[in-house]
Amino acid sequence: MNTVRRVSLTQYLIEQQREHGHIPGELRLLIEVVARACKRIAIAVNKGALGDVLGSATTENVQGEVQKKLDVIANEVLVEANEWGGHLAAMASEEMDSIHVVPNRYPQGEHLLLFDPLDGSSNIDVNVSIGTIFSVLRKVGHTRGISEEDFLQPGRQQAAAAYCVYGPQSTLVLTLGNGVALFTLDRETGSWVLTQNGVRIPEDTKEFSINMSNLRHWAPPVRRYIDECLGGEEGPRGKDFNMRWVGSMVSDVHRILTRGGIFMYPWDKRTPDKPGKLRLMYEANPMAFIVEQAGGMATDGTQRILDIVPTKLHQRVGVVLGSANEVRRVTEYHQQLG
Ligand code: P6P
């Protein structure tokens, strides 16, 4: 791991602005407000049973999933933190059916914020790492009226993307389009401190990440790839592979950013009309931006995730991301086997 000057998130953003000049004050404020909100979520998550935050809420989200109490809390923290500052025009969340336009009593900014407020929430009650994923788009046009269509921009248009992992450490991983930086929450000072810069994903790996219980439902290219990994040293890959599956995308992606690997949540025939389980706008796109900025690759099996033109705010997508040479291999299998 390269050693870095341990500066605060604020100082990092100001220095990035000086060096690269592509971080308008409004975007810097947005990142800092969201990072502060993530600190509050980390505190709520860490309370666990002491904070009456475990278990399910009585509501369902737009995905038809029963919401956990912390899903609702995290969503409320992010909405309340971001609506008054004048840096945003509107927000979209996995936990909200439609977009949340900044109320008229507040000034509107030029950015759109999308987030999965608490990813991996099935792991909350069993004390496994979970996280927040967010994506920032620029508002197109300068009218005050904002609609869902304003959000439907391909992932390559993102101004920034980040995730927080609430684990043994609370970690913020951020890209503004100029590499990937990693911040660790210093609980004594309450600051996000730069602990790694220029994060790179190794091009090769011996570790795959997929929910193996879905094996019988996969398409042939995915089945071929995993069978070859399981073939180990004696098989066509000529090397043994390891498998990891946390069940929190933020945790699996963070491991890949840290030591390489390939993460797959592909289409499967359980629900043939759904391209995948994960959501494009606030899970796949921000993670794809971060992974590509770290030298990895991210496709839906056949095409670059960041090139997909969205048609619906909550649309789902197949995801294959991580070490470039492995993602390339899976994509080639899709092209060969269709
Ligand atoms: P499964 C969490 O619910 C999530 O959206 C991702 O964070 C995670 O990678 C995936 O679903 C886990 O899905 O089907 O293995 O429970």
Short mmCIF file of C-alpha atoms and ligand atoms in Angstrom, two decimals:
data_model
loop_
_atom_site.label_atom_id
_atom_site.label_comp_id
_atom_site.label_asym_id
_atom_site.label_seq_id
_atom_site.Cartn_x
_atom_site.Cartn_y
_atom_site.Cartn_z
CA MET A 1 0.00 0.00 0.00
CA ASN A 2 1.49 3.38 -0.98
CA THR A 3 2.07 5.83 1.89
CA VAL A 4 0.15 9.10 1.66
CA ARG A 5 0.08 12.44 3.49
CA ARG A 6 -2.76 11.91 5.95
CA VAL A 7 -4.93 14.86 5.04
CA SER A 8 -8.61 15.41 5.75
CA LEU A 9 -11.29 14.90 3.10
CA THR A 10 -11.72 18.69 2.96
CA GLN A 11 -8.02 19.31 2.29
CA TYR A 12 -7.97 16.48 -0.29
CA LEU A 13 -10.90 18.03 -2.18
CA ILE A 14 -9.37 21.52 -2.12
CA GLU A 15 -6.02 20.14 -3.38
CA GLN A 16 -7.80 18.17 -6.10
CA GLN A 17 -9.54 21.38 -7.16
CA ARG A 18 -6.18 23.22 -7.33
CA GLU A 19 -4.52 20.38 -9.28
CA HIS A 20 -7.33 19.43 -11.63
CA GLY A 21 -9.79 22.27 -11.44
CA HIS A 22 -12.80 20.07 -12.12
CA ILE A 23 -14.36 20.19 -8.68
CA PRO A 24 -16.68 23.18 -8.49
CA GLY A 25 -17.33 24.42 -4.96
CA GLU A 26 -20.85 23.02 -5.13
CA LEU A 27 -19.56 19.50 -5.86
CA ARG A 28 -17.00 19.76 -3.07
CA LEU A 29 -19.75 20.82 -0.65
CA LEU A 30 -21.93 17.93 -1.85
CA ILE A 31 -19.20 15.34 -1.23
CA GLU A 32 -18.51 16.77 2.24
CA VAL A 33 -22.21 16.84 3.19
CA VAL A 34 -22.70 13.23 2.09
CA ALA A 35 -19.50 12.13 3.85
CA ARG A 36 -20.77 13.80 7.04
CA ALA A 37 -24.12 12.01 6.65
CA CYS A 38 -22.24 8.71 6.27
CA LYS A 39 -20.54 9.37 9.63
CA ARG A 40 -23.98 9.65 11.20
CA ILE A 41 -25.06 6.41 9.52
CA ALA A 42 -21.88 4.70 10.74
CA ILE A 43 -22.72 5.75 14.30
CA ALA A 44 -26.29 4.42 13.98
CA VAL A 45 -25.03 1.14 12.49
CA ASN A 46 -22.41 0.71 15.21
CA LYS A 47 -25.02 1.12 17.97
CA GLY A 48 -26.63 -2.20 16.92
CA ALA A 49 -29.00 -3.59 19.52
CA LEU A 50 -28.22 -0.68 21.85
CA GLY A 51 -29.84 1.76 19.49
CA ASP A 52 -33.15 0.11 18.67
CA VAL A 53 -32.06 0.15 15.01
CA LEU A 54 -32.10 -3.58 14.26
CA GLY A 55 -34.88 -5.59 12.74
CA SER A 56 -37.43 -4.73 10.10
CA ALA A 57 -39.50 -1.61 9.60
CA THR A 58 -43.14 -2.28 8.80
CA THR A 59 -42.78 -0.91 5.26
CA GLU A 60 -41.68 -2.13 1.82
CA ASN A 61 -39.57 -0.22 -0.70
CA VAL A 62 -40.17 0.25 -4.41
CA GLN A 63 -38.34 -3.02 -5.00
CA GLY A 64 -40.99 -4.82 -2.97
CA GLU A 65 -38.39 -5.63 -0.29
CA VAL A 66 -39.24 -5.34 3.41
CA GLN A 67 -37.22 -2.40 4.69
CA LYS A 68 -34.94 -2.74 7.68
CA LYS A 69 -35.20 0.03 10.27
CA LEU A 70 -31.67 1.10 9.35
CA ASP A 71 -32.61 1.31 5.65
CA VAL A 72 -35.22 3.93 6.58
CA ILE A 73 -32.92 5.74 9.04
CA ALA A 74 -30.04 5.92 6.54
CA ASN A 75 -32.34 7.21 3.82
CA GLU A 76 -33.75 9.92 6.12
CA VAL A 77 -30.25 10.99 7.20
CA LEU A 78 -29.14 11.43 3.58
CA VAL A 79 -32.29 13.29 2.47
CA GLU A 80 -32.28 15.66 5.46
CA ALA A 81 -28.55 16.35 5.15
CA ASN A 82 -28.74 17.21 1.44
CA GLU A 83 -31.92 19.15 0.80
CA TRP A 84 -31.11 22.56 2.35
CA GLY A 85 -27.52 23.26 1.20
CA GLY A 86 -28.19 24.58 -2.30
CA HIS A 87 -25.78 22.07 -3.91
CA LEU A 88 -28.44 19.73 -5.26
CA ALA A 89 -31.47 19.90 -7.52
CA ALA A 90 -32.90 16.50 -6.58
CA MET A 91 -32.15 13.08 -5.12
CA ALA A 92 -33.05 9.49 -5.94
CA SER A 93 -32.78 6.51 -3.62
CA GLU A 94 -33.32 2.78 -3.66
CA GLU A 95 -35.69 3.40 -0.75
CA MET A 96 -37.86 6.03 -2.47
CA ASP A 97 -40.33 5.25 -5.28
CA SER A 98 -39.78 8.54 -7.08
CA ILE A 99 -37.22 11.33 -7.10
CA HIS A 100 -37.07 13.83 -4.23
CA VAL A 101 -36.84 17.35 -5.65
CA VAL A 102 -35.26 19.97 -3.37
CA PRO A 103 -38.21 21.86 -1.81
CA ASN A 104 -38.89 25.37 -3.15
CA ARG A 105 -37.97 26.89 0.24
CA TYR A 106 -34.35 25.99 -0.49
CA PRO A 107 -32.06 27.08 -3.37
CA GLN A 108 -31.47 24.46 -6.05
CA GLY A 109 -28.00 23.42 -7.20
CA GLU A 110 -26.67 21.93 -10.42
CA HIS A 111 -26.16 18.33 -9.22
CA LEU A 112 -28.28 15.21 -8.85
CA LEU A 113 -27.54 12.70 -6.08
CA LEU A 114 -28.46 9.02 -6.26
CA PHE A 115 -27.85 6.55 -3.45
CA ASP A 116 -28.39 3.15 -1.98
CA PRO A 117 -28.52 4.35 1.62
CA LEU A 118 -27.74 1.00 3.18
CA ASP A 119 -26.48 -1.71 0.86
CA GLY A 120 -26.38 -5.26 2.15
CA SER A 121 -29.06 -4.66 4.73
CA SER A 122 -29.80 -8.39 4.99
CA ASN A 123 -26.51 -8.45 6.93
CA ILE A 124 -27.44 -5.79 9.49
CA ASP A 125 -28.87 -8.13 12.13
CA VAL A 126 -25.96 -10.57 11.85
CA ASN A 127 -23.26 -7.91 12.31
CA VAL A 128 -21.67 -8.27 8.88
CA SER A 129 -20.28 -5.20 7.08
CA ILE A 130 -22.80 -3.05 5.16
CA GLY A 131 -22.48 0.28 3.44
CA THR A 132 -23.75 3.31 1.54
CA ILE A 133 -23.26 3.75 -2.21
CA PHE A 134 -23.74 7.08 -3.97
CA SER A 135 -23.45 8.58 -7.43
CA VAL A 136 -23.40 12.24 -8.52
CA LEU A 137 -24.68 13.47 -11.89
CA ARG A 138 -24.77 16.98 -13.28
CA LYS A 139 -28.17 18.49 -13.97
CA VAL A 140 -28.65 18.91 -17.72
CA GLY A 141 -30.29 22.21 -18.65
CA HIS A 142 -30.93 25.14 -16.34
CA THR A 143 -34.65 25.14 -15.69
CA ARG A 144 -35.82 24.63 -12.11
CA GLY A 145 -38.15 21.83 -13.14
CA ILE A 146 -36.60 18.43 -12.48
CA SER A 147 -38.07 15.11 -13.56
CA GLU A 148 -36.99 11.47 -13.43
CA GLU A 149 -35.77 11.81 -17.04
CA ASP A 150 -33.02 14.20 -15.85
CA PHE A 151 -31.52 11.28 -13.92
CA LEU A 152 -31.49 8.88 -16.88
CA GLN A 153 -27.89 9.57 -17.91
CA PRO A 154 -25.33 6.85 -18.72
CA GLY A 155 -22.83 6.13 -15.93
CA ARG A 156 -19.96 7.68 -17.89
CA GLN A 157 -21.60 11.07 -17.17
CA GLN A 158 -21.03 10.76 -13.41
CA ALA A 159 -19.23 13.69 -11.76
CA ALA A 160 -18.34 11.57 -8.74
CA ALA A 161 -19.02 8.18 -7.18
CA ALA A 162 -18.29 6.77 -3.74
CA TYR A 163 -19.17 4.14 -1.20
CA CYS A 164 -18.74 3.79 2.54
CA VAL A 165 -18.15 0.45 4.23
CA TYR A 166 -19.32 0.28 7.87
CA GLY A 167 -17.05 -2.53 9.00
CA PRO A 168 -14.18 -3.03 11.45
CA GLN A 169 -13.07 0.33 10.06
CA SER A 170 -15.45 2.85 8.51
CA THR A 171 -13.99 3.51 5.05
CA LEU A 172 -14.97 6.02 2.36
CA VAL A 173 -13.82 5.23 -1.20
CA LEU A 174 -14.19 8.14 -3.64
CA THR A 175 -13.52 8.96 -7.27
CA LEU A 176 -13.98 12.34 -8.94
CA GLY A 177 -12.80 10.97 -12.28
CA ASN A 178 -9.11 11.30 -11.48
CA GLY A 179 -8.23 8.07 -9.70
CA VAL A 180 -9.56 6.47 -6.51
CA ALA A 181 -8.86 7.68 -2.96
CA LEU A 182 -9.57 5.84 0.28
CA PHE A 183 -10.41 7.59 3.57
CA THR A 184 -10.64 6.02 7.01
CA LEU A 185 -12.89 7.48 9.71
CA ASP A 186 -10.88 8.70 12.68
CA ARG A 187 -13.46 8.23 15.42
CA GLU A 188 -11.48 10.33 17.92
CA THR A 189 -11.55 13.46 15.74
CA GLY A 190 -14.64 12.55 13.68
CA SER A 191 -12.69 13.15 10.44
CA TRP A 192 -12.39 11.19 7.24
CA VAL A 193 -8.58 10.89 6.82
CA LEU A 194 -6.86 10.05 3.51
CA THR A 195 -5.17 6.66 4.01
CA GLN A 196 -4.64 5.53 0.40
CA ASN A 197 -4.50 7.33 -2.94
CA GLY A 198 -4.22 6.04 -6.50
CA VAL A 199 -5.88 2.71 -5.63
CA ARG A 200 -5.21 0.09 -8.36
CA ILE A 201 -6.93 -3.29 -8.94
CA PRO A 202 -4.49 -6.06 -10.06
CA GLU A 203 -5.32 -7.18 -13.62
CA ASP A 204 -5.23 -10.87 -12.64
CA THR A 205 -6.70 -12.72 -9.69
CA LYS A 206 -7.33 -16.12 -8.15
CA GLU A 207 -10.48 -15.10 -6.30
CA PHE A 208 -14.05 -15.01 -7.57
CA SER A 209 -17.14 -13.65 -5.83
CA ILE A 210 -20.58 -15.00 -6.78
CA ASN A 211 -23.57 -16.50 -4.97
CA MET A 212 -22.95 -20.19 -5.80
CA SER A 213 -26.46 -21.20 -4.70
CA ASN A 214 -27.69 -19.79 -8.03
CA LEU A 215 -25.41 -22.08 -10.09
CA ARG A 216 -28.21 -24.06 -11.76
CA HIS A 217 -29.85 -20.82 -12.95
CA TRP A 218 -26.84 -19.22 -14.68
CA ALA A 219 -26.41 -18.70 -18.43
CA PRO A 220 -23.79 -20.95 -20.11
CA PRO A 221 -20.97 -18.34 -20.27
CA VAL A 222 -21.12 -17.78 -16.50
CA ARG A 223 -21.37 -21.51 -15.83
CA ARG A 224 -18.34 -22.14 -18.07
CA TYR A 225 -16.27 -19.45 -16.35
CA ILE A 226 -17.02 -20.69 -12.82
CA ASP A 227 -16.61 -24.37 -13.76
CA GLU A 228 -13.14 -23.54 -15.13
CA CYS A 229 -12.24 -21.70 -11.90
CA LEU A 230 -13.43 -24.72 -9.90
CA GLY A 231 -11.28 -26.93 -12.16
CA GLY A 232 -8.27 -25.49 -10.35
CA GLU A 233 -4.66 -26.36 -11.16
CA GLU A 234 -5.62 -29.54 -13.04
CA GLY A 235 -8.26 -27.70 -15.08
CA PRO A 236 -8.10 -25.32 -18.07
CA ARG A 237 -7.06 -22.36 -15.92
CA GLY A 238 -4.01 -24.16 -14.54
CA LYS A 239 -4.37 -22.51 -11.12
CA ASP A 240 -6.49 -22.90 -8.00
CA PHE A 241 -9.12 -20.25 -7.23
CA ASN A 242 -10.59 -19.07 -3.93
CA MET A 243 -14.22 -17.97 -3.48
CA ARG A 244 -15.64 -15.16 -1.32
CA TRP A 245 -19.26 -13.98 -1.08
CA VAL A 246 -20.20 -11.53 1.71
CA GLY A 247 -23.66 -10.67 0.46
CA SER A 248 -22.89 -6.94 0.70
CA MET A 249 -21.77 -5.51 -2.61
CA VAL A 250 -19.77 -2.77 -0.85
CA SER A 251 -17.77 -5.40 1.08
CA ASP A 252 -17.11 -7.62 -1.93
CA VAL A 253 -16.13 -4.64 -4.09
CA HIS A 254 -13.90 -3.24 -1.35
CA ARG A 255 -12.04 -6.55 -1.12
CA ILE A 256 -11.54 -6.46 -4.89
CA LEU A 257 -10.23 -2.87 -4.73
CA THR A 258 -7.85 -3.97 -1.99
CA ARG A 259 -6.47 -7.26 -3.41
CA GLY A 260 -8.13 -7.92 -6.79
CA GLY A 261 -10.86 -10.40 -7.72
CA ILE A 262 -13.95 -10.68 -9.88
CA PHE A 263 -17.48 -9.95 -8.59
CA MET A 264 -20.45 -11.34 -10.48
CA TYR A 265 -24.18 -10.93 -10.05
CA PRO A 266 -25.25 -12.01 -13.54
CA TRP A 267 -28.63 -12.51 -15.15
CA ASP A 268 -30.14 -15.84 -14.17
CA LYS A 269 -33.24 -17.70 -15.22
CA ARG A 270 -35.11 -17.38 -11.90
CA THR A 271 -36.66 -14.16 -13.26
CA PRO A 272 -35.80 -14.22 -16.98
CA ASP A 273 -37.31 -10.79 -17.67
CA LYS A 274 -34.97 -9.15 -15.13
CA PRO A 275 -31.44 -8.44 -16.46
CA GLY A 276 -30.03 -8.95 -12.95
CA LYS A 277 -30.61 -8.26 -9.25
CA LEU A 278 -28.48 -5.15 -8.78
CA ARG A 279 -29.67 -1.65 -9.67
CA LEU A 280 -27.95 0.28 -12.42
CA MET A 281 -28.24 3.88 -11.26
CA TYR A 282 -27.14 3.68 -7.62
CA GLU A 283 -25.26 0.39 -7.32
CA ALA A 284 -23.72 -0.74 -10.63
CA ASN A 285 -22.88 2.70 -12.08
CA PRO A 286 -21.03 4.14 -9.07
CA MET A 287 -19.19 0.87 -8.47
CA ALA A 288 -18.30 0.61 -12.18
CA PHE A 289 -16.94 4.18 -12.18
CA ILE A 290 -14.77 3.45 -9.12
CA VAL A 291 -13.57 0.08 -10.45
CA GLU A 292 -12.64 1.51 -13.87
CA GLN A 293 -10.88 4.48 -12.24
CA ALA A 294 -8.81 1.90 -10.34
CA GLY A 295 -7.80 0.13 -13.59
CA GLY A 296 -10.46 -2.61 -13.44
CA MET A 297 -13.35 -3.39 -15.80
CA ALA A 298 -17.12 -3.45 -15.33
CA THR A 299 -19.61 -4.95 -17.80
CA ASP A 300 -23.08 -6.45 -17.71
CA GLY A 301 -21.54 -9.55 -19.28
CA THR A 302 -21.42 -8.09 -22.77
CA GLN A 303 -21.25 -4.27 -22.65
CA ARG A 304 -19.53 -1.66 -20.47
CA ILE A 305 -21.87 -0.76 -17.62
CA LEU A 306 -20.98 2.94 -17.90
CA ASP A 307 -22.23 2.99 -21.51
CA ILE A 308 -25.71 1.67 -20.71
CA VAL A 309 -28.36 4.33 -21.43
CA PRO A 310 -30.92 4.03 -18.60
CA THR A 311 -34.64 3.88 -19.33
CA LYS A 312 -35.95 3.57 -15.74
CA LEU A 313 -34.71 4.99 -12.44
CA HIS A 314 -34.78 1.63 -10.62
CA GLN A 315 -33.79 -0.60 -13.50
CA ARG A 316 -31.64 -3.62 -12.76
CA VAL A 317 -28.55 -4.87 -14.56
CA GLY A 318 -26.23 -7.88 -14.62
CA VAL A 319 -22.84 -7.07 -13.08
CA VAL A 320 -19.38 -8.50 -13.79
CA LEU A 321 -16.61 -6.30 -12.39
CA GLY A 322 -13.08 -6.35 -11.01
CA SER A 323 -9.69 -7.54 -12.31
CA ALA A 324 -9.58 -6.55 -15.98
CA ASN A 325 -8.24 -9.81 -17.44
CA GLU A 326 -10.91 -11.91 -15.70
CA VAL A 327 -13.78 -9.58 -16.65
CA ARG A 328 -12.47 -9.62 -20.22
CA ARG A 329 -12.52 -13.44 -20.20
CA VAL A 330 -16.14 -13.57 -18.97
CA THR A 331 -17.15 -11.02 -21.60
CA GLU A 332 -15.44 -13.09 -24.32
CA TYR A 333 -17.37 -16.19 -23.17
CA HIS A 334 -20.62 -14.23 -23.48
CA GLN A 335 -19.64 -13.19 -27.01
CA GLN A 336 -18.73 -16.79 -27.92
CA LEU A 337 -21.63 -18.56 -26.20
CA GLY A 338 -24.22 -15.77 -26.34
P1 P6P B 1 -27.93 -12.43 -2.55
C1 P6P B 1 -27.63 -6.81 -0.95
O1 P6P B 1 -28.98 -7.12 -0.76
C2 P6P B 1 -27.35 -6.84 -2.44
O2 P6P B 1 -28.13 -5.88 -3.08
C3 P6P B 1 -25.86 -6.61 -2.70
O3 P6P B 1 -25.27 -5.78 -1.76
C4 P6P B 1 -25.29 -8.02 -2.64
O4 P6P B 1 -24.13 -8.17 -3.44
C5 P6P B 1 -26.44 -8.87 -3.17
O5 P6P B 1 -27.65 -8.13 -2.96
C6 P6P B 1 -26.54 -10.19 -2.42
O6 P6P B 1 -27.58 -10.92 -3.04
O7 P6P B 1 -28.88 -12.94 -3.59
O8 P6P B 1 -26.63 -13.19 -2.51
O9 P6P B 1 -28.54 -12.27 -1.17
#
